[in-house]
Amino acid sequence: MSRLDHRRRLMLDRHVLATGVVAATACVLSAGLVYVGYLVHVVRTARRAPVDPAHGHTVLVFGKHAPHGRADDDFAARLARAATVWHSRRPRRMVLLGGAAPGHPAEAEVAHAALLDQGVAPDAPLHLETASRDTLQNLRNARTLLADLAHEGHVTLLSSRYHLARCALFARQLGFQWELCAAEPALRLTPTTVVRLAGEAAYVCWVDLGTRFARVIRHERMLARVT
């Protein structure tokens, strides 16, 4: 399905809608303070994330929508950082994440071609995950792939700074040992980045509060969506 169809399908899911009501209610009853707390967390995560991972043995590189196989500036920054990490420490494996609609190159394939162009050897241990369409699916499929590879230990989550809080939330819920690696050298608060940080805060608030609510009421089907 297309990217828009995928998002529409998620938004119309009754469990997603229920958790959205829970998160919105918490924000309204707190006069917005709950949302502000998540915004602070997202910005702090974006600001503090390192560019040189402490472990770096298994690097998960998050894709980004690349219409017609063209990476935008954010995606290009992720790939440039991945190439830098590869040349500086030679990870045991690097997993490139992201699919696409039928008939279009997968995000992981776009990433693979770009890394080869940036000097990563053709026989490098690059593993492509081409079936996922969002961050949660990225990590779920990566978990399955790494289990098949008998992986143990930390994974390095490499993405744009504004995206890292979401990556960390899902990694924690899926049981990863993780560390962060930012694509950009530092957080620059441009108007576009501010909007993205605000959106990420709303998303992280929604998922985190919804997950907590599902655990309180012991709703297994809700929990199955995010764990």
mmCIF file with all atom_site columns, C-alpha atoms in Angstrom:
data_model
loop_
_atom_site.group_PDB
_atom_site.id
_atom_site.type_symbol
_atom_site.label_atom_id
_atom_site.label_alt_id
_atom_site.label_comp_id
_atom_site.label_asym_id
_atom_site.label_entity_id
_atom_site.label_seq_id
_atom_site.pdbx_PDB_ins_code
_atom_site.Cartn_x
_atom_site.Cartn_y
_atom_site.Cartn_z
_atom_site.occupancy
_atom_site.B_iso_or_equiv
_atom_site.pdbx_formal_charge
_atom_site.auth_seq_id
_atom_site.auth_comp_id
_atom_site.auth_asym_id
_atom_site.auth_atom_id
_atom_site.pdbx_PDB_model_num
ATOM 1   C CA . MET A 1 1   ? 0.000  0.000   0.000  1.00 0.00 ? 1   MET A CA 1
ATOM 2   C CA . SER A 1 2   ? 1.035  3.609   -0.422 1.00 0.00 ? 2   SER A CA 1
ATOM 3   C CA . ARG A 1 3   ? 2.518  5.645   2.406  1.00 0.00 ? 3   ARG A CA 1
ATOM 4   C CA . LEU A 1 4   ? -0.745 7.569   2.783  1.00 0.00 ? 4   LEU A CA 1
ATOM 5   C CA . ASP A 1 5   ? -2.815 4.386   2.819  1.00 0.00 ? 5   ASP A CA 1
ATOM 6   C CA . HIS A 1 6   ? -0.535 2.904   5.468  1.00 0.00 ? 6   HIS A CA 1
ATOM 7   C CA . ARG A 1 7   ? -0.944 5.938   7.703  1.00 0.00 ? 7   ARG A CA 1
ATOM 8   C CA . ARG A 1 8   ? -4.708 6.005   7.163  1.00 0.00 ? 8   ARG A CA 1
ATOM 9   C CA . ARG A 1 9   ? -4.964 2.349   8.108  1.00 0.00 ? 9   ARG A CA 1
ATOM 10  C CA . LEU A 1 10  ? -3.052 2.977   11.334 1.00 0.00 ? 10  LEU A CA 1
ATOM 11  C CA . MET A 1 11  ? -5.101 6.011   12.280 1.00 0.00 ? 11  MET A CA 1
ATOM 12  C CA . LEU A 1 12  ? -8.423 4.191   11.758 1.00 0.00 ? 12  LEU A CA 1
ATOM 13  C CA . ASP A 1 13  ? -7.458 1.245   13.957 1.00 0.00 ? 13  ASP A CA 1
ATOM 14  C CA . ARG A 1 14  ? -9.755 1.251   16.997 1.00 0.00 ? 14  ARG A CA 1
ATOM 15  C CA . HIS A 1 15  ? -6.930 0.493   19.425 1.00 0.00 ? 15  HIS A CA 1
ATOM 16  C CA . VAL A 1 16  ? -4.866 3.363   18.041 1.00 0.00 ? 16  VAL A CA 1
ATOM 17  C CA . LEU A 1 17  ? -7.882 5.654   18.340 1.00 0.00 ? 17  LEU A CA 1
ATOM 18  C CA . ALA A 1 18  ? -8.515 4.536   21.929 1.00 0.00 ? 18  ALA A CA 1
ATOM 19  C CA . THR A 1 19  ? -4.962 5.283   23.004 1.00 0.00 ? 19  THR A CA 1
ATOM 20  C CA . GLY A 1 20  ? -5.189 8.627   21.228 1.00 0.00 ? 20  GLY A CA 1
ATOM 21  C CA . VAL A 1 21  ? -8.239 9.515   23.323 1.00 0.00 ? 21  VAL A CA 1
ATOM 22  C CA . VAL A 1 22  ? -6.337 8.561   26.484 1.00 0.00 ? 22  VAL A CA 1
ATOM 23  C CA . ALA A 1 23  ? -3.351 10.728  25.569 1.00 0.00 ? 23  ALA A CA 1
ATOM 24  C CA . ALA A 1 24  ? -5.518 13.678  24.513 1.00 0.00 ? 24  ALA A CA 1
ATOM 25  C CA . THR A 1 25  ? -7.513 13.473  27.739 1.00 0.00 ? 25  THR A CA 1
ATOM 26  C CA . ALA A 1 26  ? -4.339 13.493  29.834 1.00 0.00 ? 26  ALA A CA 1
ATOM 27  C CA . CYS A 1 27  ? -3.061 16.558  27.970 1.00 0.00 ? 27  CYS A CA 1
ATOM 28  C CA . VAL A 1 28  ? -6.355 18.431  28.343 1.00 0.00 ? 28  VAL A CA 1
ATOM 29  C CA . LEU A 1 29  ? -6.783 17.607  32.039 1.00 0.00 ? 29  LEU A CA 1
ATOM 30  C CA . SER A 1 30  ? -3.198 18.725  32.736 1.00 0.00 ? 30  SER A CA 1
ATOM 31  C CA . ALA A 1 31  ? -3.718 21.993  30.817 1.00 0.00 ? 31  ALA A CA 1
ATOM 32  C CA . GLY A 1 32  ? -1.044 20.867  28.354 1.00 0.00 ? 32  GLY A CA 1
ATOM 33  C CA . LEU A 1 33  ? 1.645  20.155  30.965 1.00 0.00 ? 33  LEU A CA 1
ATOM 34  C CA . VAL A 1 34  ? 1.808  16.474  30.032 1.00 0.00 ? 34  VAL A CA 1
ATOM 35  C CA . TYR A 1 35  ? 2.541  17.391  26.426 1.00 0.00 ? 35  TYR A CA 1
ATOM 36  C CA . VAL A 1 36  ? 5.142  19.954  27.509 1.00 0.00 ? 36  VAL A CA 1
ATOM 37  C CA . GLY A 1 37  ? 6.902  17.243  29.521 1.00 0.00 ? 37  GLY A CA 1
ATOM 38  C CA . TYR A 1 38  ? 7.144  15.019  26.468 1.00 0.00 ? 38  TYR A CA 1
ATOM 39  C CA . LEU A 1 39  ? 8.313  17.931  24.333 1.00 0.00 ? 39  LEU A CA 1
ATOM 40  C CA . VAL A 1 40  ? 11.120 18.631  26.792 1.00 0.00 ? 40  VAL A CA 1
ATOM 41  C CA . HIS A 1 41  ? 12.071 14.961  26.692 1.00 0.00 ? 41  HIS A CA 1
ATOM 42  C CA . VAL A 1 42  ? 12.141 14.861  22.872 1.00 0.00 ? 42  VAL A CA 1
ATOM 43  C CA . VAL A 1 43  ? 14.222 18.038  22.637 1.00 0.00 ? 43  VAL A CA 1
ATOM 44  C CA . ARG A 1 44  ? 16.605 16.904  25.367 1.00 0.00 ? 44  ARG A CA 1
ATOM 45  C CA . THR A 1 45  ? 17.095 13.539  23.653 1.00 0.00 ? 45  THR A CA 1
ATOM 46  C CA . ALA A 1 46  ? 17.725 15.279  20.336 1.00 0.00 ? 46  ALA A CA 1
ATOM 47  C CA . ARG A 1 47  ? 20.193 17.711  21.863 1.00 0.00 ? 47  ARG A CA 1
ATOM 48  C CA . ARG A 1 48  ? 22.184 15.220  23.937 1.00 0.00 ? 48  ARG A CA 1
ATOM 49  C CA . ALA A 1 49  ? 22.481 12.298  21.510 1.00 0.00 ? 49  ALA A CA 1
ATOM 50  C CA . PRO A 1 50  ? 26.105 11.494  20.607 1.00 0.00 ? 50  PRO A CA 1
ATOM 51  C CA . VAL A 1 51  ? 27.465 11.123  17.089 1.00 0.00 ? 51  VAL A CA 1
ATOM 52  C CA . ASP A 1 52  ? 30.065 8.525   18.098 1.00 0.00 ? 52  ASP A CA 1
ATOM 53  C CA . PRO A 1 53  ? 28.410 5.410   19.578 1.00 0.00 ? 53  PRO A CA 1
ATOM 54  C CA . ALA A 1 54  ? 30.005 3.763   22.599 1.00 0.00 ? 54  ALA A CA 1
ATOM 55  C CA . HIS A 1 55  ? 29.307 0.224   21.353 1.00 0.00 ? 55  HIS A CA 1
ATOM 56  C CA . GLY A 1 56  ? 28.565 0.419   17.643 1.00 0.00 ? 56  GLY A CA 1
ATOM 57  C CA . HIS A 1 57  ? 28.838 -3.307  16.924 1.00 0.00 ? 57  HIS A CA 1
ATOM 58  C CA . THR A 1 58  ? 25.348 -3.537  15.387 1.00 0.00 ? 58  THR A CA 1
ATOM 59  C CA . VAL A 1 59  ? 24.036 -0.344  13.815 1.00 0.00 ? 59  VAL A CA 1
ATOM 60  C CA . LEU A 1 60  ? 20.401 0.076   12.809 1.00 0.00 ? 60  LEU A CA 1
ATOM 61  C CA . VAL A 1 61  ? 20.052 2.814   10.209 1.00 0.00 ? 61  VAL A CA 1
ATOM 62  C CA . PHE A 1 62  ? 16.496 4.137   9.996  1.00 0.00 ? 62  PHE A CA 1
ATOM 63  C CA . GLY A 1 63  ? 15.198 4.898   6.549  1.00 0.00 ? 63  GLY A CA 1
ATOM 64  C CA . LYS A 1 64  ? 13.008 7.795   5.484  1.00 0.00 ? 64  LYS A CA 1
ATOM 65  C CA . HIS A 1 65  ? 10.457 8.250   2.750  1.00 0.00 ? 65  HIS A CA 1
ATOM 66  C CA . ALA A 1 66  ? 12.401 8.502   -0.503 1.00 0.00 ? 66  ALA A CA 1
ATOM 67  C CA . PRO A 1 67  ? 10.011 9.087   -3.403 1.00 0.00 ? 67  PRO A CA 1
ATOM 68  C CA . HIS A 1 68  ? 11.388 7.758   -6.696 1.00 0.00 ? 68  HIS A CA 1
ATOM 69  C CA . GLY A 1 69  ? 14.503 6.631   -4.815 1.00 0.00 ? 69  GLY A CA 1
ATOM 70  C CA . ARG A 1 70  ? 15.650 10.158  -3.967 1.00 0.00 ? 70  ARG A CA 1
ATOM 71  C CA . ALA A 1 71  ? 16.868 10.757  -0.414 1.00 0.00 ? 71  ALA A CA 1
ATOM 72  C CA . ASP A 1 72  ? 16.041 14.143  1.112  1.00 0.00 ? 72  ASP A CA 1
ATOM 73  C CA . ASP A 1 73  ? 18.463 16.102  3.299  1.00 0.00 ? 73  ASP A CA 1
ATOM 74  C CA . ASP A 1 74  ? 17.478 14.274  6.494  1.00 0.00 ? 74  ASP A CA 1
ATOM 75  C CA . PHE A 1 75  ? 17.905 10.851  4.934  1.00 0.00 ? 75  PHE A CA 1
ATOM 76  C CA . ALA A 1 76  ? 21.184 11.907  3.332  1.00 0.00 ? 76  ALA A CA 1
ATOM 77  C CA . ALA A 1 77  ? 22.470 13.042  6.739  1.00 0.00 ? 77  ALA A CA 1
ATOM 78  C CA . ARG A 1 78  ? 21.610 9.645   8.239  1.00 0.00 ? 78  ARG A CA 1
ATOM 79  C CA . LEU A 1 79  ? 23.482 7.888   5.443  1.00 0.00 ? 79  LEU A CA 1
ATOM 80  C CA . ALA A 1 80  ? 26.492 10.177  5.728  1.00 0.00 ? 80  ALA A CA 1
ATOM 81  C CA . ARG A 1 81  ? 26.684 9.430   9.455  1.00 0.00 ? 81  ARG A CA 1
ATOM 82  C CA . ALA A 1 82  ? 26.316 5.697   8.778  1.00 0.00 ? 82  ALA A CA 1
ATOM 83  C CA . ALA A 1 83  ? 29.225 5.857   6.330  1.00 0.00 ? 83  ALA A CA 1
ATOM 84  C CA . THR A 1 84  ? 31.310 7.756   8.884  1.00 0.00 ? 84  THR A CA 1
ATOM 85  C CA . VAL A 1 85  ? 30.562 5.177   11.570 1.00 0.00 ? 85  VAL A CA 1
ATOM 86  C CA . TRP A 1 86  ? 31.427 2.399   9.144  1.00 0.00 ? 86  TRP A CA 1
ATOM 87  C CA . HIS A 1 87  ? 34.781 3.872   8.144  1.00 0.00 ? 87  HIS A CA 1
ATOM 88  C CA . SER A 1 88  ? 35.747 4.793   11.725 1.00 0.00 ? 88  SER A CA 1
ATOM 89  C CA . ARG A 1 89  ? 34.908 1.567   13.577 1.00 0.00 ? 89  ARG A CA 1
ATOM 90  C CA . ARG A 1 90  ? 33.779 -1.165  11.132 1.00 0.00 ? 90  ARG A CA 1
ATOM 91  C CA . PRO A 1 91  ? 30.661 -2.533  12.881 1.00 0.00 ? 91  PRO A CA 1
ATOM 92  C CA . ARG A 1 92  ? 30.038 -6.262  12.884 1.00 0.00 ? 92  ARG A CA 1
ATOM 93  C CA . ARG A 1 93  ? 26.846 -5.559  10.979 1.00 0.00 ? 93  ARG A CA 1
ATOM 94  C CA . MET A 1 94  ? 24.776 -2.656  9.782  1.00 0.00 ? 94  MET A CA 1
ATOM 95  C CA . VAL A 1 95  ? 21.038 -3.126  9.247  1.00 0.00 ? 95  VAL A CA 1
ATOM 96  C CA . LEU A 1 96  ? 19.379 -0.783  6.756  1.00 0.00 ? 96  LEU A CA 1
ATOM 97  C CA . LEU A 1 97  ? 15.694 -0.340  7.552  1.00 0.00 ? 97  LEU A CA 1
ATOM 98  C CA . GLY A 1 98  ? 12.700 0.618   5.471  1.00 0.00 ? 98  GLY A CA 1
ATOM 99  C CA . GLY A 1 99  ? 10.444 -0.593  2.705  1.00 0.00 ? 99  GLY A CA 1
ATOM 100 C CA . ALA A 1 100 ? 8.301  1.197   0.138  1.00 0.00 ? 100 ALA A CA 1
ATOM 101 C CA . ALA A 1 101 ? 5.095  0.888   -1.829 1.00 0.00 ? 101 ALA A CA 1
ATOM 102 C CA . PRO A 1 102 ? 5.088  -1.727  -4.612 1.00 0.00 ? 102 PRO A CA 1
ATOM 103 C CA . GLY A 1 103 ? 6.946  -0.565  -7.686 1.00 0.00 ? 103 GLY A CA 1
ATOM 104 C CA . HIS A 1 104 ? 9.189  1.831   -5.785 1.00 0.00 ? 104 HIS A CA 1
ATOM 105 C CA . PRO A 1 105 ? 12.717 1.260   -4.440 1.00 0.00 ? 105 PRO A CA 1
ATOM 106 C CA . ALA A 1 106 ? 12.753 0.396   -0.744 1.00 0.00 ? 106 ALA A CA 1
ATOM 107 C CA . GLU A 1 107 ? 14.318 2.872   1.649  1.00 0.00 ? 107 GLU A CA 1
ATOM 108 C CA . ALA A 1 108 ? 16.832 0.192   2.607  1.00 0.00 ? 108 ALA A CA 1
ATOM 109 C CA . GLU A 1 109 ? 17.815 -0.230  -1.048 1.00 0.00 ? 109 GLU A CA 1
ATOM 110 C CA . VAL A 1 110 ? 18.286 3.521   -1.436 1.00 0.00 ? 110 VAL A CA 1
ATOM 111 C CA . ALA A 1 111 ? 20.469 3.475   1.676  1.00 0.00 ? 111 ALA A CA 1
ATOM 112 C CA . HIS A 1 112 ? 22.499 0.533   0.395  1.00 0.00 ? 112 HIS A CA 1
ATOM 113 C CA . ALA A 1 113 ? 23.277 2.228   -2.912 1.00 0.00 ? 113 ALA A CA 1
ATOM 114 C CA . ALA A 1 114 ? 24.234 5.469   -1.147 1.00 0.00 ? 114 ALA A CA 1
ATOM 115 C CA . LEU A 1 115 ? 26.604 3.714   1.273  1.00 0.00 ? 115 LEU A CA 1
ATOM 116 C CA . LEU A 1 116 ? 28.358 1.929   -1.583 1.00 0.00 ? 116 LEU A CA 1
ATOM 117 C CA . ASP A 1 117 ? 28.757 5.311   -3.283 1.00 0.00 ? 117 ASP A CA 1
ATOM 118 C CA . GLN A 1 118 ? 30.353 6.611   -0.080 1.00 0.00 ? 118 GLN A CA 1
ATOM 119 C CA . GLY A 1 119 ? 33.037 3.965   -0.034 1.00 0.00 ? 119 GLY A CA 1
ATOM 120 C CA . VAL A 1 120 ? 31.503 1.138   1.980  1.00 0.00 ? 120 VAL A CA 1
ATOM 121 C CA . ALA A 1 121 ? 32.822 -2.114  0.526  1.00 0.00 ? 121 ALA A CA 1
ATOM 122 C CA . PRO A 1 122 ? 30.396 -4.219  -1.556 1.00 0.00 ? 122 PRO A CA 1
ATOM 123 C CA . ASP A 1 123 ? 31.095 -7.227  0.692  1.00 0.00 ? 123 ASP A CA 1
ATOM 124 C CA . ALA A 1 124 ? 30.433 -5.285  3.908  1.00 0.00 ? 124 ALA A CA 1
ATOM 125 C CA . PRO A 1 125 ? 27.957 -6.929  6.336  1.00 0.00 ? 125 PRO A CA 1
ATOM 126 C CA . LEU A 1 126 ? 25.003 -4.783  5.281  1.00 0.00 ? 126 LEU A CA 1
ATOM 127 C CA . HIS A 1 127 ? 21.617 -6.385  5.938  1.00 0.00 ? 127 HIS A CA 1
ATOM 128 C CA . LEU A 1 128 ? 18.561 -4.931  4.211  1.00 0.00 ? 128 LEU A CA 1
ATOM 129 C CA . GLU A 1 129 ? 15.136 -4.969  5.844  1.00 0.00 ? 129 GLU A CA 1
ATOM 130 C CA . THR A 1 130 ? 12.713 -3.951  3.100  1.00 0.00 ? 130 THR A CA 1
ATOM 131 C CA . ALA A 1 131 ? 9.251  -4.840  4.460  1.00 0.00 ? 131 ALA A CA 1
ATOM 132 C CA . SER A 1 132 ? 8.605  -2.175  7.121  1.00 0.00 ? 132 SER A CA 1
ATOM 133 C CA . ARG A 1 133 ? 6.718  1.085   6.623  1.00 0.00 ? 133 ARG A CA 1
ATOM 134 C CA . ASP A 1 134 ? 7.152  2.883   9.958  1.00 0.00 ? 134 ASP A CA 1
ATOM 135 C CA . THR A 1 135 ? 9.490  3.067   12.953 1.00 0.00 ? 135 THR A CA 1
ATOM 136 C CA . LEU A 1 136 ? 7.744  0.375   14.976 1.00 0.00 ? 136 LEU A CA 1
ATOM 137 C CA . GLN A 1 137 ? 7.798  -2.033  12.039 1.00 0.00 ? 137 GLN A CA 1
ATOM 138 C CA . ASN A 1 138 ? 11.448 -1.092  11.414 1.00 0.00 ? 138 ASN A CA 1
ATOM 139 C CA . LEU A 1 139 ? 12.385 -2.312  14.882 1.00 0.00 ? 139 LEU A CA 1
ATOM 140 C CA . ARG A 1 140 ? 10.091 -5.322  14.953 1.00 0.00 ? 140 ARG A CA 1
ATOM 141 C CA . ASN A 1 141 ? 11.542 -6.624  11.713 1.00 0.00 ? 141 ASN A CA 1
ATOM 142 C CA . ALA A 1 142 ? 15.061 -5.797  12.863 1.00 0.00 ? 142 ALA A CA 1
ATOM 143 C CA . ARG A 1 143 ? 14.449 -7.821  16.024 1.00 0.00 ? 143 ARG A CA 1
ATOM 144 C CA . THR A 1 144 ? 13.444 -10.844 13.935 1.00 0.00 ? 144 THR A CA 1
ATOM 145 C CA . LEU A 1 145 ? 16.412 -10.426 11.598 1.00 0.00 ? 145 LEU A CA 1
ATOM 146 C CA . LEU A 1 146 ? 18.882 -10.095 14.463 1.00 0.00 ? 146 LEU A CA 1
ATOM 147 C CA . ALA A 1 147 ? 17.442 -13.158 16.191 1.00 0.00 ? 147 ALA A CA 1
ATOM 148 C CA . ASP A 1 148 ? 18.112 -15.122 13.000 1.00 0.00 ? 148 ASP A CA 1
ATOM 149 C CA . LEU A 1 149 ? 21.691 -13.800 13.104 1.00 0.00 ? 149 LEU A CA 1
ATOM 150 C CA . ALA A 1 150 ? 22.068 -14.900 16.750 1.00 0.00 ? 150 ALA A CA 1
ATOM 151 C CA . HIS A 1 151 ? 22.710 -11.301 17.774 1.00 0.00 ? 151 HIS A CA 1
ATOM 152 C CA . GLU A 1 152 ? 23.255 -10.428 21.432 1.00 0.00 ? 152 GLU A CA 1
ATOM 153 C CA . GLY A 1 153 ? 24.114 -7.135  23.065 1.00 0.00 ? 153 GLY A CA 1
ATOM 154 C CA . HIS A 1 154 ? 23.498 -3.496  22.253 1.00 0.00 ? 154 HIS A CA 1
ATOM 155 C CA . VAL A 1 155 ? 22.185 -2.037  19.049 1.00 0.00 ? 155 VAL A CA 1
ATOM 156 C CA . THR A 1 156 ? 22.984 1.484   17.906 1.00 0.00 ? 156 THR A CA 1
ATOM 157 C CA . LEU A 1 157 ? 19.924 3.421   16.728 1.00 0.00 ? 157 LEU A CA 1
ATOM 158 C CA . LEU A 1 158 ? 21.068 5.853   14.036 1.00 0.00 ? 158 LEU A CA 1
ATOM 159 C CA . SER A 1 159 ? 18.612 8.473   12.871 1.00 0.00 ? 159 SER A CA 1
ATOM 160 C CA . SER A 1 160 ? 17.844 12.190  12.704 1.00 0.00 ? 160 SER A CA 1
ATOM 161 C CA . ARG A 1 161 ? 17.980 13.981  16.036 1.00 0.00 ? 161 ARG A CA 1
ATOM 162 C CA . TYR A 1 162 ? 14.283 14.845  16.073 1.00 0.00 ? 162 TYR A CA 1
ATOM 163 C CA . HIS A 1 163 ? 13.418 11.153  15.507 1.00 0.00 ? 163 HIS A CA 1
ATOM 164 C CA . LEU A 1 164 ? 15.586 9.588   18.223 1.00 0.00 ? 164 LEU A CA 1
ATOM 165 C CA . ALA A 1 165 ? 13.124 9.810   21.137 1.00 0.00 ? 165 ALA A CA 1
ATOM 166 C CA . ARG A 1 166 ? 10.610 7.780   19.146 1.00 0.00 ? 166 ARG A CA 1
ATOM 167 C CA . CYS A 1 167 ? 13.274 5.226   18.191 1.00 0.00 ? 167 CYS A CA 1
ATOM 168 C CA . ALA A 1 168 ? 14.341 4.889   21.825 1.00 0.00 ? 168 ALA A CA 1
ATOM 169 C CA . LEU A 1 169 ? 10.741 4.471   23.048 1.00 0.00 ? 169 LEU A CA 1
ATOM 170 C CA . PHE A 1 170 ? 10.003 1.622   20.656 1.00 0.00 ? 170 PHE A CA 1
ATOM 171 C CA . ALA A 1 171 ? 13.393 -0.006  21.236 1.00 0.00 ? 171 ALA A CA 1
ATOM 172 C CA . ARG A 1 172 ? 12.732 -0.049  24.965 1.00 0.00 ? 172 ARG A CA 1
ATOM 173 C CA . GLN A 1 173 ? 9.241  -1.490  24.499 1.00 0.00 ? 173 GLN A CA 1
ATOM 174 C CA . LEU A 1 174 ? 10.554 -4.188  22.169 1.00 0.00 ? 174 LEU A CA 1
ATOM 175 C CA . GLY A 1 175 ? 13.246 -5.283  24.622 1.00 0.00 ? 175 GLY A CA 1
ATOM 176 C CA . PHE A 1 176 ? 16.391 -4.018  22.906 1.00 0.00 ? 176 PHE A CA 1
ATOM 177 C CA . GLN A 1 177 ? 19.543 -2.949  24.664 1.00 0.00 ? 177 GLN A CA 1
ATOM 178 C CA . TRP A 1 178 ? 20.147 0.252   22.801 1.00 0.00 ? 178 TRP A CA 1
ATOM 179 C CA . GLU A 1 179 ? 22.175 3.405   22.418 1.00 0.00 ? 179 GLU A CA 1
ATOM 180 C CA . LEU A 1 180 ? 21.602 6.427   20.225 1.00 0.00 ? 180 LEU A CA 1
ATOM 181 C CA . CYS A 1 181 ? 23.631 7.911   17.400 1.00 0.00 ? 181 CYS A CA 1
ATOM 182 C CA . ALA A 1 182 ? 22.574 11.217  15.854 1.00 0.00 ? 182 ALA A CA 1
ATOM 183 C CA . ALA A 1 183 ? 22.895 11.914  12.149 1.00 0.00 ? 183 ALA A CA 1
ATOM 184 C CA . GLU A 1 184 ? 23.547 15.640  12.528 1.00 0.00 ? 184 GLU A CA 1
ATOM 185 C CA . PRO A 1 185 ? 26.558 17.072  14.397 1.00 0.00 ? 185 PRO A CA 1
ATOM 186 C CA . ALA A 1 186 ? 24.270 19.197  16.595 1.00 0.00 ? 186 ALA A CA 1
ATOM 187 C CA . LEU A 1 187 ? 20.605 20.126  16.955 1.00 0.00 ? 187 LEU A CA 1
ATOM 188 C CA . ARG A 1 188 ? 19.737 23.204  14.892 1.00 0.00 ? 188 ARG A CA 1
ATOM 189 C CA . LEU A 1 189 ? 16.366 24.717  15.754 1.00 0.00 ? 189 LEU A CA 1
ATOM 190 C CA . THR A 1 190 ? 15.217 25.730  12.303 1.00 0.00 ? 190 THR A CA 1
ATOM 191 C CA . PRO A 1 191 ? 11.460 26.269  11.780 1.00 0.00 ? 191 PRO A CA 1
ATOM 192 C CA . THR A 1 192 ? 11.186 22.865  10.086 1.00 0.00 ? 192 THR A CA 1
ATOM 193 C CA . THR A 1 193 ? 13.005 21.122  12.923 1.00 0.00 ? 193 THR A CA 1
ATOM 194 C CA . VAL A 1 194 ? 10.825 22.829  15.549 1.00 0.00 ? 194 VAL A CA 1
ATOM 195 C CA . VAL A 1 195 ? 7.691  21.589  13.797 1.00 0.00 ? 195 VAL A CA 1
ATOM 196 C CA . ARG A 1 196 ? 9.109  18.074  13.610 1.00 0.00 ? 196 ARG A CA 1
ATOM 197 C CA . LEU A 1 197 ? 10.098 18.095  17.280 1.00 0.00 ? 197 LEU A CA 1
ATOM 198 C CA . ALA A 1 198 ? 6.592  19.227  18.205 1.00 0.00 ? 198 ALA A CA 1
ATOM 199 C CA . GLY A 1 199 ? 5.075  16.451  16.119 1.00 0.00 ? 199 GLY A CA 1
ATOM 200 C CA . GLU A 1 200 ? 7.415  13.836  17.577 1.00 0.00 ? 200 GLU A CA 1
ATOM 201 C CA . ALA A 1 201 ? 6.486  14.961  21.100 1.00 0.00 ? 201 ALA A CA 1
ATOM 202 C CA . ALA A 1 202 ? 2.795  14.443  20.313 1.00 0.00 ? 202 ALA A CA 1
ATOM 203 C CA . TYR A 1 203 ? 3.527  11.011  18.845 1.00 0.00 ? 203 TYR A CA 1
ATOM 204 C CA . VAL A 1 204 ? 5.714  9.882   21.755 1.00 0.00 ? 204 VAL A CA 1
ATOM 205 C CA . CYS A 1 205 ? 3.100  11.159  24.209 1.00 0.00 ? 205 CYS A CA 1
ATOM 206 C CA . TRP A 1 206 ? 0.395  9.210   22.381 1.00 0.00 ? 206 TRP A CA 1
ATOM 207 C CA . VAL A 1 207 ? 2.331  5.944   22.250 1.00 0.00 ? 207 VAL A CA 1
ATOM 208 C CA . ASP A 1 208 ? 3.786  6.103   25.760 1.00 0.00 ? 208 ASP A CA 1
ATOM 209 C CA . LEU A 1 209 ? 0.555  7.040   27.544 1.00 0.00 ? 209 LEU A CA 1
ATOM 210 C CA . GLY A 1 210 ? -1.423 4.586   25.448 1.00 0.00 ? 210 GLY A CA 1
ATOM 211 C CA . THR A 1 211 ? 0.997  1.794   26.338 1.00 0.00 ? 211 THR A CA 1
ATOM 212 C CA . ARG A 1 212 ? 0.856  2.657   30.028 1.00 0.00 ? 212 ARG A CA 1
ATOM 213 C CA . PHE A 1 213 ? -2.942 2.672   29.900 1.00 0.00 ? 213 PHE A CA 1
ATOM 214 C CA . ALA A 1 214 ? -3.011 -0.711  28.151 1.00 0.00 ? 214 ALA A CA 1
ATOM 215 C CA . ARG A 1 215 ? -0.761 -2.151  30.851 1.00 0.00 ? 215 ARG A CA 1
ATOM 216 C CA . VAL A 1 216 ? -2.969 -0.781  33.632 1.00 0.00 ? 216 VAL A CA 1
ATOM 217 C CA . ILE A 1 217 ? -6.116 -2.327  32.168 1.00 0.00 ? 217 ILE A CA 1
ATOM 218 C CA . ARG A 1 218 ? -4.170 -5.412  30.999 1.00 0.00 ? 218 ARG A CA 1
ATOM 219 C CA . HIS A 1 219 ? -5.379 -5.106  27.440 1.00 0.00 ? 219 HIS A CA 1
ATOM 220 C CA . GLU A 1 220 ? -3.276 -7.686  25.631 1.00 0.00 ? 220 GLU A CA 1
ATOM 221 C CA . ARG A 1 221 ? -4.382 -6.738  22.112 1.00 0.00 ? 221 ARG A CA 1
ATOM 222 C CA . MET A 1 222 ? -3.386 -3.112  22.649 1.00 0.00 ? 222 MET A CA 1
ATOM 223 C CA . LEU A 1 223 ? -0.041 -4.155  24.088 1.00 0.00 ? 223 LEU A CA 1
ATOM 224 C CA . ALA A 1 224 ? 0.560  -6.496  21.168 1.00 0.00 ? 224 ALA A CA 1
ATOM 225 C CA . ARG A 1 225 ? 0.523  -3.486  18.843 1.00 0.00 ? 225 ARG A CA 1
ATOM 226 C CA . VAL A 1 226 ? 3.536  -1.838  20.476 1.00 0.00 ? 226 VAL A CA 1
ATOM 227 C CA . THR A 1 227 ? 5.591  -4.655  22.030 1.00 0.00 ? 227 THR A CA 1
#
